[in-house]
mmCIF file of C-alpha atoms and ligand atoms in Angstrom:
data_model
loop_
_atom_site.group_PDB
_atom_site.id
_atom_site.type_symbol
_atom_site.label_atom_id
_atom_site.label_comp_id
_atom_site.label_asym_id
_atom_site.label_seq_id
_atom_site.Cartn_x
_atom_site.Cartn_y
_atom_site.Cartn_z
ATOM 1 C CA UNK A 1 52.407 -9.467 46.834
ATOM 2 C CA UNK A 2 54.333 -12.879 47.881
ATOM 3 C CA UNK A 3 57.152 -12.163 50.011
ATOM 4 C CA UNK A 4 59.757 -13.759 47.329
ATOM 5 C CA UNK A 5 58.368 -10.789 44.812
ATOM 6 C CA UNK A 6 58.757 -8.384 47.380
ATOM 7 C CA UNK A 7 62.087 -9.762 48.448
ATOM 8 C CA UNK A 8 63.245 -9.508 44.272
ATOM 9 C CA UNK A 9 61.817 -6.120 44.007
ATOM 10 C CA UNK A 10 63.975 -4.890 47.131
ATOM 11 C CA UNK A 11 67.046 -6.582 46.028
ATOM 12 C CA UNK A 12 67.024 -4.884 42.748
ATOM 13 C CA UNK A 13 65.958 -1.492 44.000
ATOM 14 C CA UNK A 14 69.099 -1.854 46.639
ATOM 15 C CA UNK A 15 71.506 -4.001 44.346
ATOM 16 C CA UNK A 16 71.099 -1.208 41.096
ATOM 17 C CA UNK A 17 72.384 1.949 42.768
ATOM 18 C CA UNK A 18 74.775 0.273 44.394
ATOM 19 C CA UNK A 19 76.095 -1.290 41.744
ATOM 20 C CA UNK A 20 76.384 1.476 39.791
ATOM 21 C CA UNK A 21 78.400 3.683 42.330
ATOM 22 C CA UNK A 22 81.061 1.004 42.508
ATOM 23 C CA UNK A 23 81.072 0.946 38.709
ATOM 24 C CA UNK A 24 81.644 5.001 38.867
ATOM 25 C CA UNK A 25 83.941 4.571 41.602
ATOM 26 C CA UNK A 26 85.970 1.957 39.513
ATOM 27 C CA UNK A 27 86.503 4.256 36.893
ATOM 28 C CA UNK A 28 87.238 7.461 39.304
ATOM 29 C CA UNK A 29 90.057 5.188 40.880
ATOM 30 C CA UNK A 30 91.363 4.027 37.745
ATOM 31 C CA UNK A 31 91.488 7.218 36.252
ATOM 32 C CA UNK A 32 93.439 8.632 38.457
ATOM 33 C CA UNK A 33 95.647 5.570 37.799
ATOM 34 C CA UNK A 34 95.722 6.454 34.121
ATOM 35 C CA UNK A 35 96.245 10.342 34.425
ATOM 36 C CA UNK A 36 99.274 9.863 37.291
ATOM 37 C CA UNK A 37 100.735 7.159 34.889
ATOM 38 C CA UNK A 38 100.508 8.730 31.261
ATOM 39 C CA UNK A 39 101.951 11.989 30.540
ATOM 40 C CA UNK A 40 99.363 12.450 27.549
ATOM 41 C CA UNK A 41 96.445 11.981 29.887
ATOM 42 C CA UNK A 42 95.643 13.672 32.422
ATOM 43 C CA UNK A 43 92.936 12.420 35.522
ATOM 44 C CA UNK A 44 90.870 15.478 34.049
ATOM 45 C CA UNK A 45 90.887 14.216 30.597
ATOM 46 C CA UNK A 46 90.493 10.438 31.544
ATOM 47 C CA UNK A 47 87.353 11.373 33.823
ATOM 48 C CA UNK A 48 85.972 13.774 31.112
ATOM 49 C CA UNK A 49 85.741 10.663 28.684
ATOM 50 C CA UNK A 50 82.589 9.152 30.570
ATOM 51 C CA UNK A 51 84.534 6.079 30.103
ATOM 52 C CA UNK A 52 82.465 3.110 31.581
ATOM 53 C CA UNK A 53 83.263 0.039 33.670
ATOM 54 C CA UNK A 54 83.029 -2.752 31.471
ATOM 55 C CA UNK A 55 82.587 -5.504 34.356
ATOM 56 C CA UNK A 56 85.391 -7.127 33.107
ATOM 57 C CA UNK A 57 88.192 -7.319 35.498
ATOM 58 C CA UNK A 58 92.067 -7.801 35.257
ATOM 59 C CA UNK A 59 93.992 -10.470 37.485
ATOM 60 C CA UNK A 60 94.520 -7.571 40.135
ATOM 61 C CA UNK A 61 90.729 -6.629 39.750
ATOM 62 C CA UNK A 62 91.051 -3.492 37.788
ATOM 63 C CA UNK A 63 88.206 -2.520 34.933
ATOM 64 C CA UNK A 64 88.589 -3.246 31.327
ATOM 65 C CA UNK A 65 86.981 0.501 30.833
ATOM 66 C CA UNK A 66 85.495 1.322 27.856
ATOM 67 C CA UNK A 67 83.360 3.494 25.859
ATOM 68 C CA UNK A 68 80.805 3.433 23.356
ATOM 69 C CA UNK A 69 79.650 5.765 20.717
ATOM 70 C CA UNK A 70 76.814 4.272 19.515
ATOM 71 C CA UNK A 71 74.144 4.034 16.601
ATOM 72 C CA UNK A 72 72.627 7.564 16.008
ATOM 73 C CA UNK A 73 69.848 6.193 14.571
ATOM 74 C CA UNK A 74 67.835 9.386 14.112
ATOM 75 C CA UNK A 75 70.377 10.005 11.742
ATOM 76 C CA UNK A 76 71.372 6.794 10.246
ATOM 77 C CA UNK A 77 72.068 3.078 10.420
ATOM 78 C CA UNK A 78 75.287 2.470 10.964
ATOM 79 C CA UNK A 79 77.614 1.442 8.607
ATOM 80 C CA UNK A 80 79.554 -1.149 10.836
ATOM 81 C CA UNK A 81 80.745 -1.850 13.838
ATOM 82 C CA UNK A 82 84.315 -1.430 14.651
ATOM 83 C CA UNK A 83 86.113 -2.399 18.077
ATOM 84 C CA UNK A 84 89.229 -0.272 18.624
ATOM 85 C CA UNK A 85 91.720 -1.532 21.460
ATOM 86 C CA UNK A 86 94.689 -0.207 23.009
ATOM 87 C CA UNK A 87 96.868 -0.983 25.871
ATOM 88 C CA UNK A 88 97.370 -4.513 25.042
ATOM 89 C CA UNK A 89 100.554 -4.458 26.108
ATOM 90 C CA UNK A 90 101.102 -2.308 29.485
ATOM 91 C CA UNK A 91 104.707 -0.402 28.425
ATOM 92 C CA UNK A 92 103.676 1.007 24.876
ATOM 93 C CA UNK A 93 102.466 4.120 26.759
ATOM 94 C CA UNK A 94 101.856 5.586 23.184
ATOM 95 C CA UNK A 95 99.254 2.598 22.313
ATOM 96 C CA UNK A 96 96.757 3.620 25.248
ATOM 97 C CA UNK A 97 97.283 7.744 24.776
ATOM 98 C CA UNK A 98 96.803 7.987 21.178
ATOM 99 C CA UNK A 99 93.316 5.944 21.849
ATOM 100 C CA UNK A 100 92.698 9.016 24.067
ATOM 101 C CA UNK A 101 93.249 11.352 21.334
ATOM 102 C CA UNK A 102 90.925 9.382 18.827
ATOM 103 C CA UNK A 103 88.336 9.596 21.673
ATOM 104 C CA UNK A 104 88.213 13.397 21.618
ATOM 105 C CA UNK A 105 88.146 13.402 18.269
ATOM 106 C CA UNK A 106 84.855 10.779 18.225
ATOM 107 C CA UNK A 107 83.052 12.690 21.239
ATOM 108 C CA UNK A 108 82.970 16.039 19.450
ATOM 109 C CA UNK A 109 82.773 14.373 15.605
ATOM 110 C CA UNK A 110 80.659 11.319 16.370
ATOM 111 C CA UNK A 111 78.578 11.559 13.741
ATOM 112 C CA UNK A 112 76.575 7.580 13.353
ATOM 113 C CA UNK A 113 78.987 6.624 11.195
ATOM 114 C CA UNK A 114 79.827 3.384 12.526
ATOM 115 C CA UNK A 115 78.790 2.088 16.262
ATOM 116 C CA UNK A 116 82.301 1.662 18.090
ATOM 117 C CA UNK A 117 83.613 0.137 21.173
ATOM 118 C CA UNK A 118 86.564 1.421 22.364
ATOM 119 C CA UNK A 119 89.089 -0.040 24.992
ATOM 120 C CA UNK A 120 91.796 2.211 25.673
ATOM 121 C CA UNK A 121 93.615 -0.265 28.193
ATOM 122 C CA UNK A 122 92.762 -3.694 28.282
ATOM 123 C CA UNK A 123 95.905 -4.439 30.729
ATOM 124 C CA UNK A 124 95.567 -1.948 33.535
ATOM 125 C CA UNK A 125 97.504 -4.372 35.367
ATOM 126 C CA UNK A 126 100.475 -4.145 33.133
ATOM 127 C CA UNK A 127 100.424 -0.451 32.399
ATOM 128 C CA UNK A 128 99.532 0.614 36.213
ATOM 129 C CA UNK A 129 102.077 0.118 38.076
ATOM 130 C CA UNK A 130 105.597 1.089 38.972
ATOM 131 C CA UNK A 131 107.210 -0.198 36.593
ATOM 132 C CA UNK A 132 105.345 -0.907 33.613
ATOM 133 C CA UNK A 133 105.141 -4.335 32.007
ATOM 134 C CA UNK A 134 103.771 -5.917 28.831
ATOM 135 C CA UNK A 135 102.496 -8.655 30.755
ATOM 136 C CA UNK A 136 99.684 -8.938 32.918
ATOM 137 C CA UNK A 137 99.799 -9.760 36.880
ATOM 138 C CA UNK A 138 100.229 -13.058 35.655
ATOM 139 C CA UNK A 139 102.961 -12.618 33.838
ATOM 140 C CA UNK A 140 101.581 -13.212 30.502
ATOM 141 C CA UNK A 141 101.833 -11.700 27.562
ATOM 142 C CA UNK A 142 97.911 -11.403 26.146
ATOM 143 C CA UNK A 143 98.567 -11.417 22.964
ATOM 144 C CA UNK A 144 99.994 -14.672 22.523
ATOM 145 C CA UNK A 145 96.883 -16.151 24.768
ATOM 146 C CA UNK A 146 94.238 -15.886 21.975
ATOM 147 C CA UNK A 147 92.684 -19.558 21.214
ATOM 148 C CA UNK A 148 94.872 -20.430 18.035
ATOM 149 C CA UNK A 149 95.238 -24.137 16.592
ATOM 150 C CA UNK A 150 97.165 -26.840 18.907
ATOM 151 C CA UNK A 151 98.004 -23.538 21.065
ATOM 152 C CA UNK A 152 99.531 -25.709 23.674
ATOM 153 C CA UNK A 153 102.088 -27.287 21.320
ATOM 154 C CA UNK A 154 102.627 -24.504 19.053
ATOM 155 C CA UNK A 155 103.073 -21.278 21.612
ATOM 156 C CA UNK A 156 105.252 -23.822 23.558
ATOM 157 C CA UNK A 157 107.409 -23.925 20.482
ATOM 158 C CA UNK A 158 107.332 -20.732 20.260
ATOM 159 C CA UNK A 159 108.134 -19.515 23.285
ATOM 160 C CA UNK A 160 110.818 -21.968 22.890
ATOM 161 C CA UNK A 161 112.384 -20.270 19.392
ATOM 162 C CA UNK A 162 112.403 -17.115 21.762
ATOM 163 C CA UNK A 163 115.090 -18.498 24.825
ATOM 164 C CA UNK A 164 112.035 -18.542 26.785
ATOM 165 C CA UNK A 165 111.442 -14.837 27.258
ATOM 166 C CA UNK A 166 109.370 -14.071 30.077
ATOM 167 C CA UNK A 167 108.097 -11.283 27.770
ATOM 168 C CA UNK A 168 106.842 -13.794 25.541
ATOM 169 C CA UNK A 169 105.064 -16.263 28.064
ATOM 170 C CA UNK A 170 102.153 -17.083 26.927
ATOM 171 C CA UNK A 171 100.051 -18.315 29.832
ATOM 172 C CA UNK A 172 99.188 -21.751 30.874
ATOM 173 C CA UNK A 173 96.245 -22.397 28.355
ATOM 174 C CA UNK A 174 94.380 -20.361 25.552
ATOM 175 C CA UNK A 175 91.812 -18.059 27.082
ATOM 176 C CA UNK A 176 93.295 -18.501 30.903
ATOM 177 C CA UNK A 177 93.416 -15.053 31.568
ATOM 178 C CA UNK A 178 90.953 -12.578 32.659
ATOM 179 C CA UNK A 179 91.820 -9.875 29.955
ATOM 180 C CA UNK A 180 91.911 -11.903 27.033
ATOM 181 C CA UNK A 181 88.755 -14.003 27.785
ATOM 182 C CA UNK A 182 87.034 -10.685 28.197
ATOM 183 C CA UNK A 183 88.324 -9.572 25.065
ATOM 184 C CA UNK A 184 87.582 -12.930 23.176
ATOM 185 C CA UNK A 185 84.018 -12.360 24.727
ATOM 186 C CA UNK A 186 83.310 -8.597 23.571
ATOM 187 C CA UNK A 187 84.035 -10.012 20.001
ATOM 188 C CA UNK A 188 81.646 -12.969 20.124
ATOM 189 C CA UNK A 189 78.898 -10.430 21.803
ATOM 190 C CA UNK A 190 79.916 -7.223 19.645
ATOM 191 C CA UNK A 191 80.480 -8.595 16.417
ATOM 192 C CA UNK A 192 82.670 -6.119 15.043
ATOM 193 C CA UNK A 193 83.315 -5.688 11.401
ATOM 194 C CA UNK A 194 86.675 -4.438 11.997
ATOM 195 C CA UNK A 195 88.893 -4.668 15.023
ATOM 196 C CA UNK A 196 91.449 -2.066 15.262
ATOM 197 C CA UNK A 197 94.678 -2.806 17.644
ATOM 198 C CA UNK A 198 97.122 -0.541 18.521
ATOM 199 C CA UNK A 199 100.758 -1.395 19.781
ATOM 200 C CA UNK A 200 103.847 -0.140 19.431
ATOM 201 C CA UNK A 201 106.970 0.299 18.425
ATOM 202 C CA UNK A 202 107.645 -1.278 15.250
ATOM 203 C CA UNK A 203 106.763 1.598 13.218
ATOM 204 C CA UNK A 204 103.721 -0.420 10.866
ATOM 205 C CA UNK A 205 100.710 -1.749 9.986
ATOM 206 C CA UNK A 206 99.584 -5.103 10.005
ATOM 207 C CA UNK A 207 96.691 -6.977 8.960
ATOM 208 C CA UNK A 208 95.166 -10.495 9.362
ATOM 209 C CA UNK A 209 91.686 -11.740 7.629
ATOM 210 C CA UNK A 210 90.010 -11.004 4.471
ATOM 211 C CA UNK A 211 90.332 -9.108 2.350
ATOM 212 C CA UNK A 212 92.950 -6.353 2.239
ATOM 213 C CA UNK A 213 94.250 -4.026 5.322
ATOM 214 C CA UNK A 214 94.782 -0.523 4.929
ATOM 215 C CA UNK A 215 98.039 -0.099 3.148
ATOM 216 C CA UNK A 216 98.905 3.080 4.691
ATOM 217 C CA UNK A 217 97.431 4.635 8.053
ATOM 218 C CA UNK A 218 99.457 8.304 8.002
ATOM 219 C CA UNK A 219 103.125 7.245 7.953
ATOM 220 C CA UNK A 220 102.530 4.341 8.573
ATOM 221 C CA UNK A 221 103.037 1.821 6.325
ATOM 222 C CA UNK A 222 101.278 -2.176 5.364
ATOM 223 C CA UNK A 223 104.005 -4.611 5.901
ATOM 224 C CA UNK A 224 102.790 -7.908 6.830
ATOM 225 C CA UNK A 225 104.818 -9.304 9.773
ATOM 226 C CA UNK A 226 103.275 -12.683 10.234
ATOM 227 C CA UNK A 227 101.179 -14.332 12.280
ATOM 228 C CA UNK A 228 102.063 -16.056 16.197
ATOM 229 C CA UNK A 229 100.507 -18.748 18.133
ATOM 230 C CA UNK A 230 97.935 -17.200 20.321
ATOM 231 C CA UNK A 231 98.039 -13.676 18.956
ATOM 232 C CA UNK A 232 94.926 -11.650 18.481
ATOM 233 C CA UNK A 233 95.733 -11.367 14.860
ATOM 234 C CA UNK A 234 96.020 -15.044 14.534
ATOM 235 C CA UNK A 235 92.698 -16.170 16.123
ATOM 236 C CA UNK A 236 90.293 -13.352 15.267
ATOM 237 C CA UNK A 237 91.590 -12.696 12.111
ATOM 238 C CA UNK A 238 93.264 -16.255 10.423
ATOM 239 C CA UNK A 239 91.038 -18.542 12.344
ATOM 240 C CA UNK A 240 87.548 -16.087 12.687
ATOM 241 C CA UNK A 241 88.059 -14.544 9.624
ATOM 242 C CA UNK A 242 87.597 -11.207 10.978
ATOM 243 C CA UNK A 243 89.384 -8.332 9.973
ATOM 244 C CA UNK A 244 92.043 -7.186 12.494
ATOM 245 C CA UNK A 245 94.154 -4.048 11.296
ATOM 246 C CA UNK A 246 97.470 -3.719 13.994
ATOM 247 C CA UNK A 247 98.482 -0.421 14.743
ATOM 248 C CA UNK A 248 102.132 -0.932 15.323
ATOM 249 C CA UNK A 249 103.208 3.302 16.391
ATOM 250 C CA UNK A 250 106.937 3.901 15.843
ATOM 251 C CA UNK A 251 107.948 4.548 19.636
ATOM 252 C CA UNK A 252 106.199 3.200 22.874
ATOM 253 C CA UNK A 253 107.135 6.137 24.865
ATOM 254 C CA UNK A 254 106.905 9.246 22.685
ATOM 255 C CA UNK A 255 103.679 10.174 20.623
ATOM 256 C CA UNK A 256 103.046 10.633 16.803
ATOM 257 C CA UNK A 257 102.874 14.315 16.278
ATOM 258 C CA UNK A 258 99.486 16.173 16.393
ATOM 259 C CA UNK A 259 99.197 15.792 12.701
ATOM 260 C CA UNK A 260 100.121 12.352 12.159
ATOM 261 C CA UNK A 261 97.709 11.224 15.213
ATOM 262 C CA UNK A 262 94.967 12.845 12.782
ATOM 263 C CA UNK A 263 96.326 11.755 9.726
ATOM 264 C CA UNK A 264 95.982 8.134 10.895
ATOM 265 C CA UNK A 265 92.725 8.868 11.914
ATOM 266 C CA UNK A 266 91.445 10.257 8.896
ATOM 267 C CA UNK A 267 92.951 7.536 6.745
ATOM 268 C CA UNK A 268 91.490 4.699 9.289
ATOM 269 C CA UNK A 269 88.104 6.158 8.960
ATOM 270 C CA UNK A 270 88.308 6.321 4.788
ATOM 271 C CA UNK A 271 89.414 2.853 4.943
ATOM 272 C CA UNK A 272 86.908 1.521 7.176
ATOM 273 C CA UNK A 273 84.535 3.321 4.465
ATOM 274 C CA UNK A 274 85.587 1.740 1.845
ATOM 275 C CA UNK A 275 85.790 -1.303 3.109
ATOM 276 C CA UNK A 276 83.029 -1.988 5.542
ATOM 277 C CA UNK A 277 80.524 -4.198 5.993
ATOM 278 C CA UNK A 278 81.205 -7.185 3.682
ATOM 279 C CA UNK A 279 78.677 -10.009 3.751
ATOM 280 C CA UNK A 280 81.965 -12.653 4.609
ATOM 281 C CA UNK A 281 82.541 -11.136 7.947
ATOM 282 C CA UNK A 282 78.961 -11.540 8.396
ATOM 283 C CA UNK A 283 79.093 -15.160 8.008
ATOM 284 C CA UNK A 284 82.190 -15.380 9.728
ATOM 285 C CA UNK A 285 80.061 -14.468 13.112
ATOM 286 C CA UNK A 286 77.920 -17.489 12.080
ATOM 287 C CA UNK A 287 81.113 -19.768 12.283
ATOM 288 C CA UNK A 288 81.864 -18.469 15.312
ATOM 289 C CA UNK A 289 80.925 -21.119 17.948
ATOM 290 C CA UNK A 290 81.729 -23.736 16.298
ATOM 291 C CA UNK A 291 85.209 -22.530 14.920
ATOM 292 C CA UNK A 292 85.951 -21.158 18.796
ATOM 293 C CA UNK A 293 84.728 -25.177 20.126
ATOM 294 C CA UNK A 294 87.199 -26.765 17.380
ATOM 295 C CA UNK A 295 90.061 -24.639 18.651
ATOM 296 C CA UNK A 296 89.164 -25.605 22.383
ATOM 297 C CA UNK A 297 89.420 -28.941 21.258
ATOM 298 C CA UNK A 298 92.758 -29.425 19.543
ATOM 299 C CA UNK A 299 94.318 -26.600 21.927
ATOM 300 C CA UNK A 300 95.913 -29.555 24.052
ATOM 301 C CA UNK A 301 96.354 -32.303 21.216
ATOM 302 C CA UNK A 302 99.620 -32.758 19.608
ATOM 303 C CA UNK A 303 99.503 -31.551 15.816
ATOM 304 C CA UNK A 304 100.459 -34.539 13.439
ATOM 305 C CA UNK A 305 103.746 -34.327 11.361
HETATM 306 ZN ZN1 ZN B 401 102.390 -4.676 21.724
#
């Protein structure tokens, strides 16, 4: 044995326990976060979910956690892949618990289905703290940090049409923060056929790609708000062509009743039925790269009148 093989070997054998009990310990800490924070969650229910550290990190160094129910292959092939995200925003409270509730509904009903990522909070910054923000330690608001055309020019404008809201800032370039480029990065590696976003508390649904959203999710109801500069809607689903459905709950603070949290559920799933795989999303993920370099490029250039 050379000593560089045996010095590899050792490494690994130290580095992959070790690395996994700070991974556990990650999640421990941060659900205890969670279940102190949310009055829908407790630290019992967040450490029952076998949630895992996804190695991404937010500005303060919290995990992205997430969890996957994947292919049951003994069973069947999957029918898609669908990413389902809460939490964006750190004060709709209602957009990280309800992702809870789907959870215990997919550990005991997991049935193969579809393979799905789930994020319950993708801004533990935001949420975890005192007072909970939207934005993330930076200050930014992640959904209007999503690489969008001339994203420099256009979110300035933006921002601008708002009175300069600090709610609203949306960071100093597309993709600088830690959340979102994580989030950017799961879709490029995942490739789901659907991503599923929840916020709150406009009381709708929204949609962005081809071909048709859901046009009702419980009470919930399709009304197409729009797209903004840097929003996740925007980029994955006008510029990747990849279906994003927005989950917009009616109240940040207060959650849908038992029945409407399975209502939506149930209607999500038959949707995502009907309506999954289709071959264009497919070749959307073939675009990818090269639609993601042409946004890089013209994020900083001035858009001609
Ligand atoms: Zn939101």
């Amino acid at each position: 044995m050379t000593l560089n093989f045996f010095l590899i070997c050792c490494c690994v054998f130290l580095y992959a326990p070790y690395s996994q009990a700070s991974s556990t310990k990650a999640v421990h800490d941060e659900c205890l976060r969670i279940g102190h924070k949310l009055g829908s969650v407790s630290v019992h229910a967040c450490l029952q979910q076998g949630l895992k550290d996804s190695t991404g990190r937010s500005v303060n160094g919290q995990s992205i956690l997430f969890k996957e129910y994947p292919p049951l292959l003994k069973r069947r092939t999957p029918q898609g892949r669908i990413l389902l995200i809460g939490g964006t925003h750190g004060d709709e409270y209602a957009a990280v618990s309800i992702i809870f509730r789907w959870m215990k509904i997919l550990n005991r009903y997991h049935s193969g289905l579809f393979h799905w990522h789930v994020v319950p909070l993708l801004n533990p910054d935001g949420l975890l703290q005192r007072h909970s923000s939207r934005l993330n330690a930076h200050g930014v608001d992640l959904n209007r940090n999503m690489p969008t055309p001339f994203w420099q020019q256009r979110t300035t404008v933006y921002w601008g049409k708002t009175g300069h809201d600090p709610r609203r800032y949306p960071g100093e370039s597309a993709l600088s923060e830690p959340e979102s480029a994580w989030l950017y990065q799961e879709i490029r590696d995942f490739k789901p056929d659907v991503i599923v976003s929840v916020h709150a508390p406009y009381g709708v649904l929204d949609f962005d790609g081809p071909p048709h959203g859901p046009k009702t999710l419980g009470a919930l109801h399709l009304h197409l708000i729009g797209t903004y500069p840097g929003s996740l809607g925007n980029s994955a689903g006008v510029q990747h062509r990849i279906p994003v459905v927005t989950v917009e709950l009616p109240y940040a603070g207060i959650m849908p009743s038992h029945a409407q949290t399975m209502k939506m559920w149930t209607d999500l799933i038959d949707w995502l039925r009907k309506n999954t795989p289709k071959e264009e999303t497919r070749q959307a993920y073939l675009a990818f790269d090269r639609i993601h370099e042409d946004l890089m490029a013209i994020s900083t250039e001035v858009e001609k009148p």
